[in-house]
């Protein structure tokens, strides 16, 4: 029987990199550092553009500014540790740091899911109920929605992190990942983790699946409402919704693959995780600016002022 003293015997974990080849690790260092730099620079530029432009004062850009800020935080939870780990042989992290990383990963990830859902509802109201848009999407309501997204992310992350942090870890300390996540940590626990694993999958699955269904339903309603409409109406709707649909696919696809499917190959999970922790946040600024003339115009005006 494992005593409580043994549960604290593991003081740090060793995070495995994307490759055991040191030469390949150095290539990963350059690529990942470039990705992270672009992620931070692109999303902070979006935040500065939205907050400084008087023309970008509608709810869609209010949500976009918060989404970009969350993307910076989300990538910063895992990317610095992953990048520095490419240059050292043993990429270690303390037990407290591991738990903090686990909490931050799910906190910002879940907050992003809720914000993407709120943006889908905003597009539904703007296209399907344009006359009621100012009343339905007031600034007070948008503030409450953003606050609820942060609170929901905090609750989800607490429910995910606390049971894992209380498990006894008394044996091997090599995490089969480049950051601390639930499944790799459950494999190291000195206890029966089947119940904790099912609870974690159910928690992540309920959040991801329910929000994804809301997103799908909102766009189905939008498409149905456009039946018989003019070609100009279709172009406008697709222009305003296309960037959001792309962001949803880029984020929900890899997350669903990792968290909802049965446990699979850890190496495959690591490769997919790079996509939703670093690549997707890097692409979001491009997705929302390349198809949006208002944002591009506001960025040009901001650059001229600077």
PDB file of C-alpha atoms in Angstrom:
ATOM      1  CA  UNK A   1       0.000   0.000   0.000  1.00  0.00           C
ATOM      2  CA  UNK A   2       1.329   3.437  -0.947  1.00  0.00           C
ATOM      3  CA  UNK A   3       1.718   5.842   1.929  1.00  0.00           C
ATOM      4  CA  UNK A   4       1.225   9.581   1.833  1.00  0.00           C
ATOM      5  CA  UNK A   5       4.980  10.057   2.281  1.00  0.00           C
ATOM      6  CA  UNK A   6       5.620   8.213  -0.973  1.00  0.00           C
ATOM      7  CA  UNK A   7       3.134  10.399  -2.823  1.00  0.00           C
ATOM      8  CA  UNK A   8       5.525  13.338  -2.585  1.00  0.00           C
ATOM      9  CA  UNK A   9       8.713  11.422  -3.444  1.00  0.00           C
ATOM     10  CA  UNK A  10       8.752  12.720  -7.027  1.00  0.00           C
ATOM     11  CA  UNK A  11      10.015  16.304  -6.782  1.00  0.00           C
ATOM     12  CA  UNK A  12      10.432  16.915 -10.514  1.00  0.00           C
ATOM     13  CA  UNK A  13       9.530  15.432 -13.868  1.00  0.00           C
ATOM     14  CA  UNK A  14      11.618  14.956 -17.008  1.00  0.00           C
ATOM     15  CA  UNK A  15       9.797  16.085 -20.156  1.00  0.00           C
ATOM     16  CA  UNK A  16      10.625  14.124 -23.291  1.00  0.00           C
ATOM     17  CA  UNK A  17      11.219  16.160 -26.428  1.00  0.00           C
ATOM     18  CA  UNK A  18       9.839  15.727 -29.902  1.00  0.00           C
ATOM     19  CA  UNK A  19      12.895  13.694 -30.890  1.00  0.00           C
ATOM     20  CA  UNK A  20      15.777  11.870 -29.206  1.00  0.00           C
ATOM     21  CA  UNK A  21      18.180  12.982 -31.946  1.00  0.00           C
ATOM     22  CA  UNK A  22      20.089  16.066 -30.755  1.00  0.00           C
ATOM     23  CA  UNK A  23      20.621  17.302 -34.302  1.00  0.00           C
ATOM     24  CA  UNK A  24      16.901  17.155 -35.022  1.00  0.00           C
ATOM     25  CA  UNK A  25      16.217  18.839 -31.670  1.00  0.00           C
ATOM     26  CA  UNK A  26      18.304  21.847 -32.735  1.00  0.00           C
ATOM     27  CA  UNK A  27      16.253  22.132 -35.928  1.00  0.00           C
ATOM     28  CA  UNK A  28      13.089  22.000 -33.834  1.00  0.00           C
ATOM     29  CA  UNK A  29      14.526  24.769 -31.640  1.00  0.00           C
ATOM     30  CA  UNK A  30      14.876  27.161 -34.589  1.00  0.00           C
ATOM     31  CA  UNK A  31      11.463  26.306 -36.068  1.00  0.00           C
ATOM     32  CA  UNK A  32       9.579  26.438 -32.764  1.00  0.00           C
ATOM     33  CA  UNK A  33      11.262  29.671 -31.701  1.00  0.00           C
ATOM     34  CA  UNK A  34      10.202  31.235 -35.015  1.00  0.00           C
ATOM     35  CA  UNK A  35       6.634  29.969 -34.574  1.00  0.00           C
ATOM     36  CA  UNK A  36       6.413  31.274 -31.013  1.00  0.00           C
ATOM     37  CA  UNK A  37       7.821  34.674 -31.982  1.00  0.00           C
ATOM     38  CA  UNK A  38       5.277  34.998 -34.784  1.00  0.00           C
ATOM     39  CA  UNK A  39       2.493  33.867 -32.445  1.00  0.00           C
ATOM     40  CA  UNK A  40       3.252  36.483 -29.807  1.00  0.00           C
ATOM     41  CA  UNK A  41       3.945  39.284 -32.301  1.00  0.00           C
ATOM     42  CA  UNK A  42       0.885  38.578 -34.470  1.00  0.00           C
ATOM     43  CA  UNK A  43      -1.600  38.239 -31.620  1.00  0.00           C
ATOM     44  CA  UNK A  44      -0.274  41.252 -29.709  1.00  0.00           C
ATOM     45  CA  UNK A  45      -0.588  43.271 -32.919  1.00  0.00           C
ATOM     46  CA  UNK A  46      -4.245  42.211 -33.115  1.00  0.00           C
ATOM     47  CA  UNK A  47      -4.789  43.244 -29.477  1.00  0.00           C
ATOM     48  CA  UNK A  48      -3.146  46.646 -30.036  1.00  0.00           C
ATOM     49  CA  UNK A  49      -5.094  47.190 -33.261  1.00  0.00           C
ATOM     50  CA  UNK A  50      -8.477  46.386 -31.704  1.00  0.00           C
ATOM     51  CA  UNK A  51      -7.888  48.443 -28.549  1.00  0.00           C
ATOM     52  CA  UNK A  52      -6.501  51.502 -30.365  1.00  0.00           C
ATOM     53  CA  UNK A  53      -8.943  51.697 -33.288  1.00  0.00           C
ATOM     54  CA  UNK A  54     -12.251  53.512 -32.815  1.00  0.00           C
ATOM     55  CA  UNK A  55     -13.663  51.840 -35.905  1.00  0.00           C
ATOM     56  CA  UNK A  56     -13.227  48.322 -34.513  1.00  0.00           C
ATOM     57  CA  UNK A  57     -15.714  48.810 -31.693  1.00  0.00           C
ATOM     58  CA  UNK A  58     -18.305  46.144 -32.563  1.00  0.00           C
ATOM     59  CA  UNK A  59     -18.670  42.904 -30.537  1.00  0.00           C
ATOM     60  CA  UNK A  60     -16.899  40.783 -33.175  1.00  0.00           C
ATOM     61  CA  UNK A  61     -13.638  42.710 -32.709  1.00  0.00           C
ATOM     62  CA  UNK A  62     -14.136  42.891 -28.941  1.00  0.00           C
ATOM     63  CA  UNK A  63     -14.160  39.083 -28.873  1.00  0.00           C
ATOM     64  CA  UNK A  64     -11.266  38.941 -31.348  1.00  0.00           C
ATOM     65  CA  UNK A  65      -9.078  41.058 -29.076  1.00  0.00           C
ATOM     66  CA  UNK A  66      -9.717  38.752 -26.135  1.00  0.00           C
ATOM     67  CA  UNK A  67      -9.153  35.679 -28.316  1.00  0.00           C
ATOM     68  CA  UNK A  68      -5.757  36.985 -29.404  1.00  0.00           C
ATOM     69  CA  UNK A  69      -4.771  37.713 -25.807  1.00  0.00           C
ATOM     70  CA  UNK A  70      -5.783  34.171 -24.791  1.00  0.00           C
ATOM     71  CA  UNK A  71      -3.738  32.762 -27.692  1.00  0.00           C
ATOM     72  CA  UNK A  72      -0.618  34.524 -26.395  1.00  0.00           C
ATOM     73  CA  UNK A  73      -1.183  33.138 -22.889  1.00  0.00           C
ATOM     74  CA  UNK A  74      -2.054  29.675 -24.182  1.00  0.00           C
ATOM     75  CA  UNK A  75       1.129  29.334 -26.234  1.00  0.00           C
ATOM     76  CA  UNK A  76       3.262  30.838 -23.463  1.00  0.00           C
ATOM     77  CA  UNK A  77       2.214  28.069 -21.068  1.00  0.00           C
ATOM     78  CA  UNK A  78       3.981  25.370 -23.097  1.00  0.00           C
ATOM     79  CA  UNK A  79       6.191  26.928 -25.796  1.00  0.00           C
ATOM     80  CA  UNK A  80       9.055  28.374 -23.664  1.00  0.00           C
ATOM     81  CA  UNK A  81       9.566  25.058 -21.852  1.00  0.00           C
ATOM     82  CA  UNK A  82       9.377  23.174 -25.146  1.00  0.00           C
ATOM     83  CA  UNK A  83      11.844  25.513 -26.896  1.00  0.00           C
ATOM     84  CA  UNK A  84      14.394  25.488 -24.082  1.00  0.00           C
ATOM     85  CA  UNK A  85      14.076  21.711 -23.844  1.00  0.00           C
ATOM     86  CA  UNK A  86      15.412  21.379 -27.381  1.00  0.00           C
ATOM     87  CA  UNK A  87      18.839  22.542 -26.172  1.00  0.00           C
ATOM     88  CA  UNK A  88      19.235  20.421 -23.022  1.00  0.00           C
ATOM     89  CA  UNK A  89      19.542  16.699 -22.557  1.00  0.00           C
ATOM     90  CA  UNK A  90      17.174  16.466 -19.573  1.00  0.00           C
ATOM     91  CA  UNK A  91      14.319  18.960 -19.751  1.00  0.00           C
ATOM     92  CA  UNK A  92      13.178  18.968 -16.125  1.00  0.00           C
ATOM     93  CA  UNK A  93      10.241  20.717 -14.475  1.00  0.00           C
ATOM     94  CA  UNK A  94       9.339  20.807 -10.798  1.00  0.00           C
ATOM     95  CA  UNK A  95       6.204  19.103  -9.497  1.00  0.00           C
ATOM     96  CA  UNK A  96       4.609  22.469  -8.711  1.00  0.00           C
ATOM     97  CA  UNK A  97       5.618  23.820 -12.131  1.00  0.00           C
ATOM     98  CA  UNK A  98       4.128  20.749 -13.794  1.00  0.00           C
ATOM     99  CA  UNK A  99       0.813  21.202 -11.986  1.00  0.00           C
ATOM    100  CA  UNK A 100       0.818  24.913 -12.855  1.00  0.00           C
ATOM    101  CA  UNK A 101       1.468  24.133 -16.510  1.00  0.00           C
ATOM    102  CA  UNK A 102      -1.370  21.605 -16.531  1.00  0.00           C
ATOM    103  CA  UNK A 103      -3.725  24.174 -15.009  1.00  0.00           C
ATOM    104  CA  UNK A 104      -2.717  26.939 -17.430  1.00  0.00           C
ATOM    105  CA  UNK A 105      -3.034  24.676 -20.461  1.00  0.00           C
ATOM    106  CA  UNK A 106      -6.640  23.748 -19.711  1.00  0.00           C
ATOM    107  CA  UNK A 107      -7.553  27.185 -18.353  1.00  0.00           C
ATOM    108  CA  UNK A 108      -6.597  29.105 -21.476  1.00  0.00           C
ATOM    109  CA  UNK A 109      -7.609  26.281 -23.832  1.00  0.00           C
ATOM    110  CA  UNK A 110     -11.128  26.066 -22.416  1.00  0.00           C
ATOM    111  CA  UNK A 111     -11.449  29.864 -22.336  1.00  0.00           C
ATOM    112  CA  UNK A 112     -10.586  29.924 -26.041  1.00  0.00           C
ATOM    113  CA  UNK A 113     -13.268  27.327 -26.761  1.00  0.00           C
ATOM    114  CA  UNK A 114     -15.902  29.452 -25.011  1.00  0.00           C
ATOM    115  CA  UNK A 115     -14.761  32.602 -26.834  1.00  0.00           C
ATOM    116  CA  UNK A 116     -14.977  30.866 -30.219  1.00  0.00           C
ATOM    117  CA  UNK A 117     -18.517  29.770 -29.311  1.00  0.00           C
ATOM    118  CA  UNK A 118     -19.446  33.330 -28.342  1.00  0.00           C
ATOM    119  CA  UNK A 119     -18.083  34.598 -31.666  1.00  0.00           C
ATOM    120  CA  UNK A 120     -20.274  32.080 -33.514  1.00  0.00           C
ATOM    121  CA  UNK A 121     -23.352  33.372 -31.684  1.00  0.00           C
ATOM    122  CA  UNK A 122     -22.331  36.931 -32.550  1.00  0.00           C
ATOM    123  CA  UNK A 123     -22.172  36.041 -36.262  1.00  0.00           C
ATOM    124  CA  UNK A 124     -25.566  34.316 -36.042  1.00  0.00           C
ATOM    125  CA  UNK A 125     -27.217  37.419 -34.560  1.00  0.00           C
ATOM    126  CA  UNK A 126     -25.469  39.752 -37.015  1.00  0.00           C
ATOM    127  CA  UNK A 127     -26.644  37.790 -40.079  1.00  0.00           C
ATOM    128  CA  UNK A 128     -29.982  36.329 -39.009  1.00  0.00           C
ATOM    129  CA  UNK A 129     -31.289  39.112 -36.755  1.00  0.00           C
ATOM    130  CA  UNK A 130     -29.542  42.293 -37.907  1.00  0.00           C
ATOM    131  CA  UNK A 131     -32.274  44.675 -36.681  1.00  0.00           C
ATOM    132  CA  UNK A 132     -32.009  43.315 -33.141  1.00  0.00           C
ATOM    133  CA  UNK A 133     -28.200  43.133 -33.170  1.00  0.00           C
ATOM    134  CA  UNK A 134     -27.498  46.292 -31.105  1.00  0.00           C
ATOM    135  CA  UNK A 135     -29.919  45.176 -28.382  1.00  0.00           C
ATOM    136  CA  UNK A 136     -28.928  41.492 -28.327  1.00  0.00           C
ATOM    137  CA  UNK A 137     -25.172  42.145 -28.417  1.00  0.00           C
ATOM    138  CA  UNK A 138     -24.839  45.100 -26.081  1.00  0.00           C
ATOM    139  CA  UNK A 139     -21.475  45.993 -24.578  1.00  0.00           C
ATOM    140  CA  UNK A 140     -22.649  44.877 -21.137  1.00  0.00           C
ATOM    141  CA  UNK A 141     -23.704  41.473 -22.468  1.00  0.00           C
ATOM    142  CA  UNK A 142     -20.411  41.040 -24.341  1.00  0.00           C
ATOM    143  CA  UNK A 143     -18.492  41.857 -21.159  1.00  0.00           C
ATOM    144  CA  UNK A 144     -20.497  39.262 -19.257  1.00  0.00           C
ATOM    145  CA  UNK A 145     -19.908  36.664 -21.968  1.00  0.00           C
ATOM    146  CA  UNK A 146     -16.151  37.254 -21.853  1.00  0.00           C
ATOM    147  CA  UNK A 147     -16.185  37.128 -18.050  1.00  0.00           C
ATOM    148  CA  UNK A 148     -18.196  33.901 -18.185  1.00  0.00           C
ATOM    149  CA  UNK A 149     -15.668  32.429 -20.628  1.00  0.00           C
ATOM    150  CA  UNK A 150     -12.812  33.117 -18.217  1.00  0.00           C
ATOM    151  CA  UNK A 151     -14.817  31.759 -15.267  1.00  0.00           C
ATOM    152  CA  UNK A 152     -15.796  28.636 -17.220  1.00  0.00           C
ATOM    153  CA  UNK A 153     -12.164  28.043 -18.187  1.00  0.00           C
ATOM    154  CA  UNK A 154     -11.109  28.383 -14.538  1.00  0.00           C
ATOM    155  CA  UNK A 155     -13.755  25.908 -13.351  1.00  0.00           C
ATOM    156  CA  UNK A 156     -12.899  23.379 -16.068  1.00  0.00           C
ATOM    157  CA  UNK A 157      -9.181  23.624 -15.363  1.00  0.00           C
ATOM    158  CA  UNK A 158      -9.692  23.212 -11.620  1.00  0.00           C
ATOM    159  CA  UNK A 159     -11.765  20.078 -12.160  1.00  0.00           C
ATOM    160  CA  UNK A 160      -9.060  18.700 -14.444  1.00  0.00           C
ATOM    161  CA  UNK A 161      -6.003  19.662 -12.415  1.00  0.00           C
ATOM    162  CA  UNK A 162      -6.969  19.014  -8.795  1.00  0.00           C
ATOM    163  CA  UNK A 163      -7.666  15.239  -9.054  1.00  0.00           C
ATOM    164  CA  UNK A 164      -4.420  14.745 -10.999  1.00  0.00           C
ATOM    165  CA  UNK A 165      -2.343  16.795  -8.556  1.00  0.00           C
ATOM    166  CA  UNK A 166      -3.628  14.723  -5.618  1.00  0.00           C
ATOM    167  CA  UNK A 167      -2.536  11.408  -7.140  1.00  0.00           C
ATOM    168  CA  UNK A 168       0.548   9.713  -5.640  1.00  0.00           C
ATOM    169  CA  UNK A 169       3.690   9.874  -7.811  1.00  0.00           C
ATOM    170  CA  UNK A 170       6.393   7.646  -6.395  1.00  0.00           C
ATOM    171  CA  UNK A 171       8.000   5.862  -9.337  1.00  0.00           C
ATOM    172  CA  UNK A 172       9.202   6.873 -12.812  1.00  0.00           C
ATOM    173  CA  UNK A 173       9.245  10.583 -13.547  1.00  0.00           C
ATOM    174  CA  UNK A 174       9.703  10.729 -17.343  1.00  0.00           C
ATOM    175  CA  UNK A 175       6.636  12.363 -18.905  1.00  0.00           C
ATOM    176  CA  UNK A 176       6.023  11.079 -22.444  1.00  0.00           C
ATOM    177  CA  UNK A 177       5.270  14.592 -23.673  1.00  0.00           C
ATOM    178  CA  UNK A 178       6.943  17.986 -24.022  1.00  0.00           C
ATOM    179  CA  UNK A 179       4.530  19.535 -21.487  1.00  0.00           C
ATOM    180  CA  UNK A 180       2.538  18.285 -18.503  1.00  0.00           C
ATOM    181  CA  UNK A 181      -0.862  16.998 -19.555  1.00  0.00           C
ATOM    182  CA  UNK A 182      -3.351  14.678 -17.902  1.00  0.00           C
ATOM    183  CA  UNK A 183      -2.854  11.452 -19.857  1.00  0.00           C
ATOM    184  CA  UNK A 184       0.958  11.372 -19.658  1.00  0.00           C
ATOM    185  CA  UNK A 185       0.805  12.115 -15.914  1.00  0.00           C
ATOM    186  CA  UNK A 186      -1.811   9.445 -15.241  1.00  0.00           C
ATOM    187  CA  UNK A 187       0.571   6.864 -16.710  1.00  0.00           C
ATOM    188  CA  UNK A 188       3.115   7.749 -14.004  1.00  0.00           C
ATOM    189  CA  UNK A 189       0.804   7.723 -10.984  1.00  0.00           C
ATOM    190  CA  UNK A 190       1.266   4.973  -8.373  1.00  0.00           C
ATOM    191  CA  UNK A 191      -2.466   4.287  -8.151  1.00  0.00           C
ATOM    192  CA  UNK A 192      -5.446   3.052 -10.136  1.00  0.00           C
ATOM    193  CA  UNK A 193      -6.154   5.977 -12.484  1.00  0.00           C
ATOM    194  CA  UNK A 194      -9.004   4.535 -14.533  1.00  0.00           C
ATOM    195  CA  UNK A 195     -11.654   6.628 -12.760  1.00  0.00           C
ATOM    196  CA  UNK A 196      -9.548   9.795 -12.991  1.00  0.00           C
ATOM    197  CA  UNK A 197      -8.881   9.133 -16.675  1.00  0.00           C
ATOM    198  CA  UNK A 198     -12.561   8.630 -17.461  1.00  0.00           C
ATOM    199  CA  UNK A 199     -13.495  11.770 -15.534  1.00  0.00           C
ATOM    200  CA  UNK A 200     -10.867  13.807 -17.403  1.00  0.00           C
ATOM    201  CA  UNK A 201     -12.024  12.547 -20.804  1.00  0.00           C
ATOM    202  CA  UNK A 202     -15.660  13.123 -19.882  1.00  0.00           C
ATOM    203  CA  UNK A 203     -14.916  16.665 -18.700  1.00  0.00           C
ATOM    204  CA  UNK A 204     -12.961  17.592 -21.820  1.00  0.00           C
ATOM    205  CA  UNK A 205     -15.408  15.725 -24.046  1.00  0.00           C
ATOM    206  CA  UNK A 206     -18.499  17.443 -22.669  1.00  0.00           C
ATOM    207  CA  UNK A 207     -16.953  20.907 -23.039  1.00  0.00           C
ATOM    208  CA  UNK A 208     -15.537  20.332 -26.528  1.00  0.00           C
ATOM    209  CA  UNK A 209     -18.514  18.430 -27.920  1.00  0.00           C
ATOM    210  CA  UNK A 210     -21.213  20.749 -26.536  1.00  0.00           C
ATOM    211  CA  UNK A 211     -19.441  23.865 -27.798  1.00  0.00           C
ATOM    212  CA  UNK A 212     -18.781  22.249 -31.169  1.00  0.00           C
ATOM    213  CA  UNK A 213     -22.477  21.354 -31.526  1.00  0.00           C
ATOM    214  CA  UNK A 214     -23.426  24.956 -30.729  1.00  0.00           C
ATOM    215  CA  UNK A 215     -20.978  26.144 -33.390  1.00  0.00           C
ATOM    216  CA  UNK A 216     -22.336  23.731 -35.997  1.00  0.00           C
ATOM    217  CA  UNK A 217     -25.946  24.622 -35.163  1.00  0.00           C
ATOM    218  CA  UNK A 218     -25.253  28.348 -35.472  1.00  0.00           C
ATOM    219  CA  UNK A 219     -23.770  27.976 -38.955  1.00  0.00           C
ATOM    220  CA  UNK A 220     -26.502  25.603 -40.086  1.00  0.00           C
ATOM    221  CA  UNK A 221     -29.068  28.238 -39.085  1.00  0.00           C
ATOM    222  CA  UNK A 222     -27.067  30.914 -40.911  1.00  0.00           C
ATOM    223  CA  UNK A 223     -26.937  28.866 -44.109  1.00  0.00           C
ATOM    224  CA  UNK A 224     -30.652  28.055 -43.916  1.00  0.00           C
ATOM    225  CA  UNK A 225     -31.516  31.719 -43.403  1.00  0.00           C
ATOM    226  CA  UNK A 226     -29.576  32.621 -46.560  1.00  0.00           C
ATOM    227  CA  UNK A 227     -31.634  30.342 -48.816  1.00  0.00           C
ATOM    228  CA  UNK A 228     -33.143  32.350 -51.586  1.00  0.00           C
ATOM    229  CA  UNK A 229     -30.959  35.340 -50.746  1.00  0.00           C
ATOM    230  CA  UNK A 230     -28.952  37.423 -53.150  1.00  0.00           C
ATOM    231  CA  UNK A 231     -25.457  36.572 -54.274  1.00  0.00           C
ATOM    232  CA  UNK A 232     -24.184  39.697 -52.514  1.00  0.00           C
ATOM    233  CA  UNK A 233     -25.746  38.487 -49.263  1.00  0.00           C
ATOM    234  CA  UNK A 234     -24.040  35.120 -49.620  1.00  0.00           C
ATOM    235  CA  UNK A 235     -20.678  36.771 -50.272  1.00  0.00           C
ATOM    236  CA  UNK A 236     -21.026  39.047 -47.249  1.00  0.00           C
ATOM    237  CA  UNK A 237     -22.048  36.167 -44.966  1.00  0.00           C
ATOM    238  CA  UNK A 238     -19.237  33.929 -46.163  1.00  0.00           C
ATOM    239  CA  UNK A 239     -16.760  36.776 -45.806  1.00  0.00           C
ATOM    240  CA  UNK A 240     -17.697  37.466 -42.193  1.00  0.00           C
ATOM    241  CA  UNK A 241     -17.972  33.795 -41.198  1.00  0.00           C
ATOM    242  CA  UNK A 242     -15.180  32.223 -43.247  1.00  0.00           C
ATOM    243  CA  UNK A 243     -12.348  33.305 -40.960  1.00  0.00           C
ATOM    244  CA  UNK A 244     -14.172  32.081 -37.867  1.00  0.00           C
ATOM    245  CA  UNK A 245     -14.960  28.705 -39.441  1.00  0.00           C
ATOM    246  CA  UNK A 246     -11.283  28.302 -40.325  1.00  0.00           C
ATOM    247  CA  UNK A 247     -10.235  29.127 -36.743  1.00  0.00           C
ATOM    248  CA  UNK A 248     -12.748  26.634 -35.344  1.00  0.00           C
ATOM    249  CA  UNK A 249     -11.516  23.824 -37.605  1.00  0.00           C
ATOM    250  CA  UNK A 250      -7.863  24.550 -36.817  1.00  0.00           C
ATOM    251  CA  UNK A 251      -8.474  24.465 -33.067  1.00  0.00           C
ATOM    252  CA  UNK A 252     -11.199  21.865 -32.553  1.00  0.00           C
ATOM    253  CA  UNK A 253      -9.801  19.281 -34.969  1.00  0.00           C
ATOM    254  CA  UNK A 254      -6.506  18.551 -33.172  1.00  0.00           C
ATOM    255  CA  UNK A 255      -8.033  18.987 -29.685  1.00  0.00           C
ATOM    256  CA  UNK A 256     -10.782  16.495 -30.448  1.00  0.00           C
ATOM    257  CA  UNK A 257      -8.246  14.032 -31.839  1.00  0.00           C
ATOM    258  CA  UNK A 258      -6.133  14.136 -28.655  1.00  0.00           C
ATOM    259  CA  UNK A 259      -8.663  14.465 -25.832  1.00  0.00           C
ATOM    260  CA  UNK A 260     -11.791  12.609 -26.947  1.00  0.00           C
ATOM    261  CA  UNK A 261     -10.335   9.589 -28.713  1.00  0.00           C
ATOM    262  CA  UNK A 262      -9.110   6.556 -26.712  1.00  0.00           C
ATOM    263  CA  UNK A 263      -5.522   6.655 -25.504  1.00  0.00           C
ATOM    264  CA  UNK A 264      -3.145   6.148 -28.411  1.00  0.00           C
ATOM    265  CA  UNK A 265       0.508   6.499 -29.341  1.00  0.00           C
ATOM    266  CA  UNK A 266       2.216   9.141 -27.110  1.00  0.00           C
ATOM    267  CA  UNK A 267       4.551  10.159 -29.960  1.00  0.00           C
ATOM    268  CA  UNK A 268       1.553  10.825 -32.198  1.00  0.00           C
ATOM    269  CA  UNK A 269      -0.115  12.885 -29.451  1.00  0.00           C
ATOM    270  CA  UNK A 270       3.049  15.004 -29.129  1.00  0.00           C
ATOM    271  CA  UNK A 271       3.101  15.796 -32.842  1.00  0.00           C
ATOM    272  CA  UNK A 272      -0.575  16.745 -32.901  1.00  0.00           C
ATOM    273  CA  UNK A 273      -0.190  18.819 -29.724  1.00  0.00           C
ATOM    274  CA  UNK A 274       2.355  21.067 -31.460  1.00  0.00           C
ATOM    275  CA  UNK A 275      -0.402  22.022 -33.863  1.00  0.00           C
ATOM    276  CA  UNK A 276      -3.028  23.155 -31.357  1.00  0.00           C
ATOM    277  CA  UNK A 277      -0.636  24.699 -28.809  1.00  0.00           C
ATOM    278  CA  UNK A 278       1.561  26.657 -31.211  1.00  0.00           C
ATOM    279  CA  UNK A 279       0.639  26.455 -34.898  1.00  0.00           C
ATOM    280  CA  UNK A 280      -3.066  27.320 -34.533  1.00  0.00           C
ATOM    281  CA  UNK A 281      -2.462  30.381 -32.290  1.00  0.00           C
ATOM    282  CA  UNK A 282       0.157  31.506 -34.821  1.00  0.00           C
ATOM    283  CA  UNK A 283      -2.283  31.166 -37.741  1.00  0.00           C
ATOM    284  CA  UNK A 284      -5.230  32.905 -36.044  1.00  0.00           C
ATOM    285  CA  UNK A 285      -3.934  36.461 -36.700  1.00  0.00           C
ATOM    286  CA  UNK A 286      -3.426  35.575 -40.371  1.00  0.00           C
ATOM    287  CA  UNK A 287      -6.868  33.977 -40.622  1.00  0.00           C
ATOM    288  CA  UNK A 288      -8.601  37.027 -39.161  1.00  0.00           C
ATOM    289  CA  UNK A 289      -6.632  39.658 -41.091  1.00  0.00           C
ATOM    290  CA  UNK A 290      -6.230  38.246 -44.602  1.00  0.00           C
ATOM    291  CA  UNK A 291     -10.014  38.088 -45.102  1.00  0.00           C
ATOM    292  CA  UNK A 292     -10.895  41.250 -43.170  1.00  0.00           C
ATOM    293  CA  UNK A 293     -10.349  44.622 -44.785  1.00  0.00           C
ATOM    294  CA  UNK A 294     -11.329  46.575 -41.656  1.00  0.00           C
ATOM    295  CA  UNK A 295      -8.653  44.914 -39.527  1.00  0.00           C
ATOM    296  CA  UNK A 296      -5.995  45.345 -42.231  1.00  0.00           C
ATOM    297  CA  UNK A 297      -6.914  49.014 -42.608  1.00  0.00           C
ATOM    298  CA  UNK A 298      -6.757  49.563 -38.838  1.00  0.00           C
ATOM    299  CA  UNK A 299      -3.333  47.883 -38.731  1.00  0.00           C
ATOM    300  CA  UNK A 300      -2.008  50.138 -41.470  1.00  0.00           C
ATOM    301  CA  UNK A 301      -3.272  53.226 -39.647  1.00  0.00           C
ATOM    302  CA  UNK A 302      -1.707  51.970 -36.386  1.00  0.00           C
ATOM    303  CA  UNK A 303       1.661  51.381 -38.106  1.00  0.00           C
ATOM    304  CA  UNK A 304       1.593  54.858 -39.684  1.00  0.00           C
ATOM    305  CA  UNK A 305       0.884  56.460 -36.291  1.00  0.00           C
ATOM    306  CA  UNK A 306       3.739  54.509 -34.667  1.00  0.00           C
TER     307      UNK A 306
END
